[in-house]
């Protein structure tokens, strides 16, 4: 109760902070883990900062510390006239549905879920397509024939990451072994680097020499443990290659920054597009990070292969099964 009241007090203090003096601007509300999580939230923050730099204007933001603050923050920003207001993560679905109905003239956005209301833009990422590429590359790179996956909270969205990863790996090597573990069943699973490290070490003990993390801040423990054990890891959402240069094979990029940037920009121009926006490989919504930090880890042949696999998905020659459509995965 004390933490909730403290959070509300902090939220109320935002009434005059960080937005243009002439009129309320756009706003963003991060998910648990904070805006500097080196992953999902930070990607969104970078998009907001890009808009701020280009436009010369400011925006409001809030980092929740407990679930009750989701609706509080939404209502506060909507009441103050901020527009558009974009929230991060599937967990905002109920709160956004309630607030968007209460403020039909305000435009909202949600990343990673669909809220079917006329004033809401829903940004859905085909992260399973990016994960497919990561699995393909991991199978081509692995020396042991065993690779791993550590997910955060056990939900269909994260199962989709793991399924895409396994599909790509099996396409590259039918005999590859893919070990998968989820961190937990509550939101705490996103913020447990210690548990991420434990699961990674356990997978390495079973022969995995590459471990992919799709687990928010928990994933930082995965990357650290893999580096400590002399193995490779795969980052997620933002480019995490530089966290352990030469130890992160690649990162599955989820261009959340583009959704925030375009949402803020179009909101300013009066062209904000509501409805469902599916961001896949074809739309450059997802992809793999290639830079100087992992250049020595990806051979020219493997890079060319991944480019071709990417083209095949974009052209429709290869179809990645979306776990979320039926909660099944065609490969084990």
Coordinates of C-alpha atoms in Angstrom, one line a residue:
X1 CA 0.0 0.0 0.0
X2 CA 2.8 2.3 0.9
X3 CA 4.6 1.7 -2.4
X4 CA 1.4 2.3 -4.3
X5 CA 0.8 5.7 -2.6
X6 CA 4.4 6.7 -3.1
X7 CA 4.1 5.8 -6.8
X8 CA 0.9 7.9 -7.1
X9 CA 2.6 10.8 -5.5
X10 CA 5.4 10.6 -8.0
X11 CA 2.9 10.3 -10.8
X12 CA 1.0 13.4 -9.6
X13 CA 4.2 15.3 -9.6
X14 CA 4.5 14.9 -13.3
X15 CA 1.7 17.3 -13.9
X16 CA 4.1 20.1 -14.9
X17 CA 7.2 18.1 -15.9
X18 CA 8.8 17.3 -19.2
X19 CA 6.5 18.6 -21.9
X20 CA 6.0 21.7 -24.0
X21 CA 4.7 24.8 -22.1
X22 CA 2.3 25.8 -24.9
X23 CA 0.3 22.6 -25.0
X24 CA 0.6 19.0 -23.8
X25 CA 2.7 16.8 -26.0
X26 CA 2.9 13.0 -26.5
X27 CA 3.6 10.6 -23.6
X28 CA 5.1 7.2 -23.1
X29 CA 4.6 4.8 -20.2
X30 CA 7.2 2.1 -19.8
X31 CA 6.7 -1.5 -18.6
X32 CA 8.3 -2.9 -15.5
X33 CA 12.1 -2.9 -15.7
X34 CA 12.6 0.8 -16.4
X35 CA 13.5 2.7 -19.4
X36 CA 17.2 1.8 -19.2
X37 CA 16.7 -2.0 -19.2
X38 CA 19.1 -2.3 -22.2
X39 CA 16.3 -4.0 -24.0
X40 CA 12.6 -3.5 -24.8
X41 CA 11.9 -0.3 -22.8
X42 CA 15.2 1.3 -23.8
X43 CA 14.5 0.8 -27.4
X44 CA 11.2 2.8 -27.0
X45 CA 13.1 5.5 -25.0
X46 CA 15.5 5.8 -27.9
X47 CA 12.6 6.4 -30.3
X48 CA 11.1 9.0 -28.1
X49 CA 14.5 10.8 -27.7
X50 CA 15.0 10.7 -31.5
X51 CA 11.6 12.5 -32.0
X52 CA 12.5 15.0 -29.3
X53 CA 15.8 15.8 -30.9
X54 CA 14.4 16.2 -34.4
X55 CA 11.3 18.1 -33.4
X56 CA 12.8 20.3 -30.7
X57 CA 9.8 19.5 -28.5
X58 CA 9.4 17.4 -25.4
X59 CA 7.3 14.5 -24.2
X60 CA 6.1 13.1 -20.9
X61 CA 7.1 9.7 -19.6
X62 CA 6.6 7.4 -16.6
X63 CA 8.3 4.3 -15.3
X64 CA 5.9 2.1 -13.4
X65 CA 7.1 0.2 -10.4
X66 CA 3.9 -1.8 -9.8
X67 CA 0.9 -3.0 -11.8
X68 CA -1.6 -0.6 -10.2
X69 CA 0.3 2.4 -11.7
X70 CA -0.6 1.4 -15.3
X71 CA -4.1 2.8 -15.2
X72 CA -3.2 5.7 -12.9
X73 CA -0.5 6.9 -15.3
X74 CA -2.8 6.5 -18.4
X75 CA -5.6 8.5 -16.7
X76 CA -3.3 11.2 -15.5
X77 CA -1.8 11.8 -18.9
X78 CA -5.2 11.6 -20.7
X79 CA -6.7 14.0 -18.2
X80 CA -3.9 16.5 -18.8
X81 CA -4.5 16.4 -22.6
X82 CA -1.3 14.5 -23.7
X83 CA -1.7 13.0 -27.1
X84 CA -0.8 10.4 -28.3
X85 CA -0.1 8.3 -25.3
X86 CA 1.8 5.1 -26.0
X87 CA 2.2 2.2 -23.6
X88 CA 4.7 -0.7 -23.7
X89 CA 3.7 -4.3 -23.3
X90 CA 0.7 -6.7 -23.3
X91 CA 0.1 -6.1 -19.6
X92 CA -1.5 -2.7 -20.4
X93 CA -4.4 -4.2 -22.4
X94 CA -7.0 -3.9 -19.6
X95 CA -5.9 -0.5 -18.4
X96 CA -5.7 0.9 -21.9
X97 CA -9.1 -0.5 -22.8
X98 CA -10.7 1.2 -19.9
X99 CA -9.0 4.6 -20.3
X100 CA -9.3 4.7 -24.1
X101 CA -13.1 4.2 -23.7
X102 CA -13.2 7.0 -21.2
X103 CA -11.2 9.4 -23.4
X104 CA -12.4 8.7 -27.0
X105 CA -10.9 11.9 -28.4
X106 CA -7.4 11.0 -27.2
X107 CA -5.2 8.8 -29.3
X108 CA -3.4 5.9 -27.8
X109 CA -0.9 3.2 -28.8
X110 CA 0.1 -0.1 -27.4
X111 CA 3.1 -2.3 -28.2
X112 CA 2.8 -6.1 -28.2
X113 CA -1.0 -6.4 -27.9
X114 CA -4.2 -5.5 -29.7
X115 CA -6.8 -3.2 -28.2
X116 CA -9.7 -3.0 -30.7
X117 CA -10.9 0.5 -30.3
X118 CA -11.1 3.3 -32.9
X119 CA -8.7 5.6 -31.0
X120 CA -6.0 3.0 -30.4
X121 CA -3.0 2.0 -32.6
X122 CA -1.8 -1.6 -31.8
X123 CA 1.8 -2.4 -32.8
X124 CA 2.4 -6.1 -33.2
X125 CA 6.0 -7.3 -34.0
X126 CA 6.7 -10.6 -35.7
X127 CA 9.6 -11.2 -33.4
X128 CA 9.3 -14.9 -34.2
X129 CA 10.6 -14.1 -37.7
X130 CA 13.7 -12.4 -36.2
X131 CA 14.1 -15.3 -33.8
X132 CA 14.0 -17.7 -36.8
X133 CA 17.0 -15.9 -38.3
X134 CA 18.8 -16.1 -34.9
X135 CA 18.0 -19.9 -34.6
X136 CA 19.3 -20.5 -38.1
X137 CA 22.5 -18.6 -37.4
X138 CA 23.0 -20.3 -34.1
X139 CA 22.6 -23.7 -35.6
X140 CA 25.1 -22.8 -38.3
X141 CA 27.6 -21.5 -35.7
X142 CA 27.2 -24.1 -32.9
X143 CA 30.1 -26.5 -32.5
X144 CA 28.3 -28.8 -30.1
X145 CA 25.0 -29.3 -31.9
X146 CA 23.1 -28.0 -28.9
X147 CA 21.8 -24.5 -28.4
X148 CA 19.6 -22.9 -25.7
X149 CA 16.8 -20.4 -25.2
X150 CA 15.8 -18.6 -21.9
X151 CA 12.5 -16.9 -21.9
X152 CA 11.1 -14.5 -19.4
X153 CA 7.5 -14.8 -18.2
X154 CA 5.8 -17.9 -19.6
X155 CA 3.3 -16.4 -22.0
X156 CA 2.4 -17.0 -25.6
X157 CA 4.4 -13.9 -26.7
X158 CA 7.6 -15.3 -25.4
X159 CA 6.8 -18.9 -26.5
X160 CA 6.6 -17.4 -30.0
X161 CA 10.2 -16.2 -29.7
X162 CA 11.3 -19.7 -28.7
X163 CA 9.3 -21.3 -31.4
X164 CA 10.7 -19.1 -34.1
X165 CA 14.2 -19.8 -32.8
X166 CA 13.6 -23.5 -32.9
X167 CA 12.1 -23.4 -36.4
X168 CA 15.1 -21.6 -37.7
X169 CA 17.5 -23.9 -36.0
X170 CA 15.8 -27.0 -37.3
X171 CA 15.7 -25.6 -40.8
X172 CA 19.5 -25.1 -40.7
X173 CA 20.3 -28.4 -39.0
X174 CA 17.5 -31.0 -38.5
X175 CA 19.6 -32.7 -35.8
X176 CA 20.2 -29.6 -33.7
X177 CA 19.1 -29.9 -30.1
X178 CA 17.3 -26.9 -28.7
X179 CA 16.9 -26.6 -24.9
X180 CA 14.3 -24.1 -23.7
X181 CA 13.5 -22.8 -20.3
X182 CA 11.2 -20.1 -19.0
X183 CA 12.2 -18.0 -16.0
X184 CA 8.8 -17.8 -14.3
X185 CA 5.0 -17.3 -14.5
X186 CA 4.8 -13.8 -12.9
X187 CA 6.0 -10.4 -14.0
X188 CA 9.0 -10.9 -11.7
X189 CA 10.4 -13.2 -14.4
X190 CA 11.4 -10.1 -16.4
X191 CA 13.8 -8.8 -13.7
X192 CA 15.8 -11.7 -12.3
X193 CA 19.3 -11.7 -13.8
X194 CA 20.5 -14.2 -11.2
X195 CA 17.9 -16.8 -12.3
X196 CA 18.7 -16.1 -15.9
X197 CA 22.4 -16.9 -15.2
X198 CA 21.4 -20.1 -13.4
X199 CA 19.3 -21.3 -16.3
X200 CA 22.1 -20.5 -18.7
X201 CA 24.7 -22.4 -16.8
X202 CA 22.3 -25.4 -16.6
X203 CA 21.9 -25.3 -20.4
X204 CA 25.6 -25.0 -20.9
X205 CA 26.1 -28.1 -18.7
X206 CA 23.8 -29.9 -21.1
X207 CA 26.0 -29.0 -24.0
X208 CA 24.6 -25.7 -25.2
X209 CA 27.3 -23.4 -26.6
X210 CA 24.9 -20.6 -27.7
X211 CA 22.0 -19.3 -25.5
X212 CA 19.3 -16.9 -26.7
X213 CA 17.6 -14.7 -24.1
X214 CA 14.2 -13.1 -24.5
X215 CA 13.6 -12.1 -20.9
X216 CA 14.0 -8.4 -20.3
X217 CA 16.5 -7.6 -17.6
X218 CA 16.7 -11.3 -16.8
X219 CA 18.4 -11.6 -20.1
X220 CA 21.3 -9.6 -18.9
X221 CA 22.2 -12.4 -16.5
X222 CA 22.0 -14.8 -19.5
X223 CA 24.5 -12.8 -21.5
X224 CA 26.8 -12.4 -18.5
X225 CA 26.8 -16.1 -17.7
X226 CA 27.4 -17.2 -21.2
X227 CA 30.4 -14.8 -21.5
X228 CA 31.8 -16.0 -18.1
X229 CA 31.5 -19.6 -19.3
X230 CA 33.3 -18.9 -22.6
X231 CA 30.1 -19.4 -24.6
X232 CA 28.1 -17.2 -26.9
X233 CA 24.7 -15.6 -26.3
X234 CA 22.0 -13.9 -28.4
X235 CA 20.5 -10.6 -27.2
X236 CA 17.0 -9.3 -27.8
X237 CA 14.9 -6.2 -28.6
X238 CA 17.7 -3.7 -28.6
X239 CA 21.2 -4.2 -30.0
X240 CA 23.0 -5.9 -27.1
X241 CA 26.1 -7.0 -29.0
X242 CA 28.2 -4.3 -27.3
X243 CA 27.4 -5.5 -23.8
X244 CA 29.9 -8.3 -24.2
X245 CA 31.8 -7.6 -27.4
X246 CA 32.9 -10.8 -29.2
X247 CA 30.7 -12.9 -26.9
X248 CA 27.2 -12.0 -28.3
X249 CA 26.6 -13.8 -31.6
X250 CA 23.9 -11.3 -32.6
X251 CA 20.8 -9.6 -31.2
X252 CA 17.2 -10.1 -32.4
X253 CA 16.1 -6.5 -33.1
X254 CA 12.6 -5.4 -32.4
X255 CA 12.4 -1.9 -33.7
X256 CA 10.2 -0.5 -30.9
X257 CA 12.0 2.8 -31.4
X258 CA 10.4 3.1 -34.8
X259 CA 6.9 2.6 -33.4
X260 CA 7.4 5.3 -30.8
X261 CA 9.1 7.7 -33.2
X262 CA 6.5 7.3 -35.9
X263 CA 3.7 7.5 -33.4
X264 CA 4.9 10.8 -31.9
X265 CA 5.7 12.2 -35.3
X266 CA 2.4 11.4 -36.8
X267 CA 0.6 12.6 -33.7
X268 CA 2.3 15.9 -34.1
X269 CA 1.3 16.1 -37.8
X270 CA -2.2 15.0 -37.2
X271 CA -1.9 11.8 -39.2
X272 CA -1.7 9.3 -36.3
X273 CA -2.8 5.9 -37.7
X274 CA -5.0 3.7 -35.4
X275 CA -5.8 0.0 -36.0
X276 CA -3.4 -2.9 -36.1
X277 CA 0.1 -2.4 -37.4
X278 CA 2.0 -5.6 -38.0
X279 CA 5.7 -5.0 -38.1
X280 CA 7.6 -7.9 -39.7
X281 CA 10.8 -8.6 -41.6
X282 CA 9.2 -7.2 -44.8
X283 CA 8.5 -3.9 -43.0
X284 CA 11.9 -3.9 -41.3
X285 CA 10.1 -4.2 -37.9
X286 CA 12.5 -7.0 -36.8
X287 CA 15.9 -8.2 -37.8
X288 CA 19.4 -9.2 -36.6
X289 CA 22.1 -6.8 -35.4
X290 CA 25.3 -7.0 -37.3
X291 CA 28.1 -4.6 -36.2
X292 CA 31.8 -4.4 -35.3
X293 CA 31.1 -6.2 -32.0
X294 CA 30.0 -9.4 -33.6
X295 CA 31.8 -9.1 -37.0
X296 CA 34.4 -11.8 -36.1
X297 CA 31.6 -14.2 -35.0
X298 CA 29.6 -14.3 -38.2
X299 CA 31.4 -15.7 -41.2
X300 CA 30.9 -14.2 -44.7
X301 CA 29.2 -17.5 -45.7
X302 CA 26.8 -17.4 -42.8
X303 CA 26.1 -13.7 -43.4
X304 CA 25.2 -14.5 -47.0
X305 CA 23.0 -17.4 -45.9
X306 CA 21.1 -15.3 -43.4
X307 CA 20.6 -12.6 -46.1
X308 CA 19.1 -15.3 -48.3
X309 CA 16.9 -16.7 -45.6
X310 CA 15.7 -13.2 -44.8
X311 CA 14.8 -12.7 -48.5
X312 CA 12.9 -16.0 -48.6
X313 CA 10.8 -15.0 -45.6
X314 CA 10.1 -11.6 -47.1
X315 CA 9.2 -13.1 -50.4
X316 CA 6.9 -15.7 -48.8
X317 CA 9.0 -18.7 -49.8
X318 CA 9.6 -19.5 -46.1
X319 CA 6.7 -19.1 -43.7
X320 CA 7.4 -18.9 -40.0
X321 CA 4.6 -20.4 -37.9
X322 CA 3.3 -17.9 -35.4
X323 CA 2.9 -19.7 -32.1
X324 CA 0.3 -17.1 -30.9
X325 CA -2.2 -18.1 -33.6
X326 CA -2.8 -21.6 -32.1
X327 CA -0.4 -22.0 -29.1
X328 CA 1.5 -24.8 -30.9
X329 CA 4.9 -25.1 -32.4
X330 CA 5.6 -27.3 -35.4
X331 CA 9.0 -28.3 -34.0
X332 CA 10.1 -29.5 -30.6

